[in-house]
């Protein structure tokens, strides 16, 4: 059959509150035009993130009931550790409450002021953790990755020549490790090829620099490799994942993505000395090394979820939902990042709202219009999130202005997608009226979460 169906049926439902436009206009104003500040129950379809928002399976819930809450050496820890080791091959596994805790421990242990940490594209918490301890986070995304229309299969790849040049220039001693984010979330959820990981590893190995994988969406990345690299067409997702991790020295993971869980993460590595240093900080920040920041039941849910993420039928369905959405948007001429990524569809805000300059935050104009129009909550990945600011406050815009529609795992059905397509189409038809926004208040860092906006005078979208 050509129709890909959800490889599950629904046993528990959660009601969605349907709001009116007038109610949404009030809610948005009260949230200072920043959708992060909205109440979730005022959102009809919440595509803010695919992180921790998925639905768990009956097998995960059953495993959670078996959670062993012993402080040390629990059965649930063993289950978690064995699963992570089987998939990643790492010797030392440290459970954390989420991905950024793993990043924090990694950076606080290994990064010194003035150090450089290359990545294909750093996620915002990774960058913040590096900068917090005085390091510099630099992106070496391949040139294709910066084009929203280039149809290359692996647009998350690192620019290996740029990496090599950076090492030559700064010296290997300034680079305690290099990272690769799979898939490349901030660059459109684009995959990284095994060939690229291998090439990056070869350059790093020649200089004695370790490779750390940001593995949040490793199973989606494995699916892309299976479908886009003929050498891997007949390999299982587990096989591909193992091959990826075998090239790395360590990994940070947010189990809120391809762990199919609502909370959790881990830091894993091969080196015993690193592990000892990580563990000391883990105990201080997260908890005893056999539970980290997690309950025994969470460890159980993740152990099952990591395997479910590697099931072919699940990944086929997941990919089909993203393809369905992106195909319909493309057919209407709505500019999206091509090819669509693994966990989200990204609208190209620069081409969607051509009349708005970067300083007018076109992504925010679109995000707020989607909310007003249909109660859809999306997120800007553009100059609000990524602009560099000089000491005097001057902003250098982000090279890409995107709006991310992140799809929670196993949550929304096809009619939700049809509704979403209708809402986006309606905003697209009135795109010329999208107002510019300005920031009226912002904190010192990670401003996008809490800053306040104001639509430009006289430009309120009706
Ligand atoms: N790395 C990547 C690539 C991520 O996408 C995220 C989280 C993290 C690290 C941090 O993990 O949230 O468990 O601390 N991304 C979410 C998102 C928040 O919406 O993309 P965390």
PDB file of C-alpha atoms and ligand atoms in Angstrom, residues 36 47-52 96-103 119 121-126 129 179 181-186 214-217 252-257 263-265 343 379 381 385 404 406 449, ligand 1:
ATOM      1  CA  UNK A  36       7.082  31.320  24.887  1.00  0.00           C
ATOM      2  CA  UNK A  47       4.597  23.042  17.637  1.00  0.00           C
ATOM      3  CA  UNK A  48       6.954  25.035  19.854  1.00  0.00           C
ATOM      4  CA  UNK A  49       9.196  22.023  20.214  1.00  0.00           C
ATOM      5  CA  UNK A  50       9.527  18.298  19.627  1.00  0.00           C
ATOM      6  CA  UNK A  51      11.387  18.111  22.942  1.00  0.00           C
ATOM      7  CA  UNK A  52       9.699  16.190  25.742  1.00  0.00           C
ATOM      8  CA  UNK A  96      21.298  13.570  33.357  1.00  0.00           C
ATOM      9  CA  UNK A  97      17.924  15.266  33.695  1.00  0.00           C
ATOM     10  CA  UNK A  98      18.163  16.597  30.138  1.00  0.00           C
ATOM     11  CA  UNK A  99      20.594  17.389  27.330  1.00  0.00           C
ATOM     12  CA  UNK A 100      21.780  20.753  28.578  1.00  0.00           C
ATOM     13  CA  UNK A 101      22.862  19.218  31.895  1.00  0.00           C
ATOM     14  CA  UNK A 102      25.125  16.862  29.937  1.00  0.00           C
ATOM     15  CA  UNK A 103      26.456  19.866  27.979  1.00  0.00           C
ATOM     16  CA  UNK A 119      30.331  22.320  15.550  1.00  0.00           C
ATOM     17  CA  UNK A 121      25.791  24.308  14.195  1.00  0.00           C
ATOM     18  CA  UNK A 122      25.606  24.709  17.940  1.00  0.00           C
ATOM     19  CA  UNK A 123      22.192  24.504  19.507  1.00  0.00           C
ATOM     20  CA  UNK A 124      21.469  27.537  21.697  1.00  0.00           C
ATOM     21  CA  UNK A 125      21.970  25.743  25.037  1.00  0.00           C
ATOM     22  CA  UNK A 126      25.233  24.209  23.795  1.00  0.00           C
ATOM     23  CA  UNK A 129      27.142  26.395  28.071  1.00  0.00           C
ATOM     24  CA  UNK A 179      31.101  18.635  18.207  1.00  0.00           C
ATOM     25  CA  UNK A 181      24.975  17.858  15.972  1.00  0.00           C
ATOM     26  CA  UNK A 182      22.834  15.108  14.415  1.00  0.00           C
ATOM     27  CA  UNK A 183      20.483  16.077  12.957  1.00  0.00           C
ATOM     28  CA  UNK A 184      21.434  19.722  12.679  1.00  0.00           C
ATOM     29  CA  UNK A 185      18.498  21.288  14.502  1.00  0.00           C
ATOM     30  CA  UNK A 186      19.271  24.970  14.099  1.00  0.00           C
ATOM     31  CA  UNK A 214      25.217  15.945  20.083  1.00  0.00           C
ATOM     32  CA  UNK A 215      22.991  12.925  19.563  1.00  0.00           C
ATOM     33  CA  UNK A 216      19.475  14.303  20.296  1.00  0.00           C
ATOM     34  CA  UNK A 217      18.021  13.104  16.983  1.00  0.00           C
ATOM     35  CA  UNK A 252      25.589  14.392  24.814  1.00  0.00           C
ATOM     36  CA  UNK A 253      21.981  13.354  24.506  1.00  0.00           C
ATOM     37  CA  UNK A 254      18.572  14.804  25.197  1.00  0.00           C
ATOM     38  CA  UNK A 255      16.245  11.811  25.624  1.00  0.00           C
ATOM     39  CA  UNK A 256      13.354  14.254  25.214  1.00  0.00           C
ATOM     40  CA  UNK A 257      13.847  13.807  21.464  1.00  0.00           C
ATOM     41  CA  UNK A 263      12.435  14.138  30.366  1.00  0.00           C
ATOM     42  CA  UNK A 264      15.981  12.787  30.483  1.00  0.00           C
ATOM     43  CA  UNK A 265      19.399  12.802  28.921  1.00  0.00           C
ATOM     44  CA  UNK A 343      11.719  16.691  13.202  1.00  0.00           C
ATOM     45  CA  UNK A 379       9.108  29.219  17.164  1.00  0.00           C
ATOM     46  CA  UNK A 381      14.940  30.484  14.720  1.00  0.00           C
ATOM     47  CA  UNK A 385      17.572  33.633  18.793  1.00  0.00           C
ATOM     48  CA  UNK A 404      10.212  26.150  13.000  1.00  0.00           C
ATOM     49  CA  UNK A 406       8.482  21.193  15.319  1.00  0.00           C
ATOM     50  CA  UNK A 449      12.661  32.680  25.921  1.00  0.00           C
TER      51      UNK A 449
HETATM   52  N1  LIG B   1      21.103  19.888  21.404  1.00  0.00           N
HETATM   53  C1  LIG B   1      20.150  20.006  20.456  1.00  0.00           C
HETATM   54  C2  LIG B   1      20.508  19.799  19.021  1.00  0.00           C
HETATM   55  C3  LIG B   1      18.836  20.318  20.821  1.00  0.00           C
HETATM   56  O1  LIG B   1      17.914  20.421  19.869  1.00  0.00           O
HETATM   57  C4  LIG B   1      18.532  20.498  22.199  1.00  0.00           C
HETATM   58  C5  LIG B   1      17.186  20.854  22.619  1.00  0.00           C
HETATM   59  C6  LIG B   1      19.552  20.341  23.149  1.00  0.00           C
HETATM   60  C7  LIG B   1      20.818  20.048  22.708  1.00  0.00           C
HETATM   61  C8  LIG B   1      19.296  20.524  24.622  1.00  0.00           C
HETATM   62  O2  LIG B   1      18.540  19.479  25.143  1.00  0.00           O
HETATM   63  O3  LIG B   1      16.422  20.553  25.936  1.00  0.00           O
HETATM   64  O4  LIG B   1      17.134  18.325  26.790  1.00  0.00           O
HETATM   65  O5  LIG B   1      18.350  20.352  27.470  1.00  0.00           O
HETATM   66  N2  LIG B   1      16.339  21.265  21.822  1.00  0.00           N
HETATM   67  C9  LIG B   1      14.951  21.612  22.114  1.00  0.00           C
HETATM   68  C10 LIG B   1      14.347  22.212  20.885  1.00  0.00           C
HETATM   69  C11 LIG B   1      14.761  22.426  23.338  1.00  0.00           C
HETATM   70  O6  LIG B   1      13.225  22.741  20.982  1.00  0.00           O
HETATM   71  O7  LIG B   1      14.950  22.148  19.805  1.00  0.00           O
HETATM   72  P1  LIG B   1      17.558  19.704  26.397  1.00  0.00           P
END
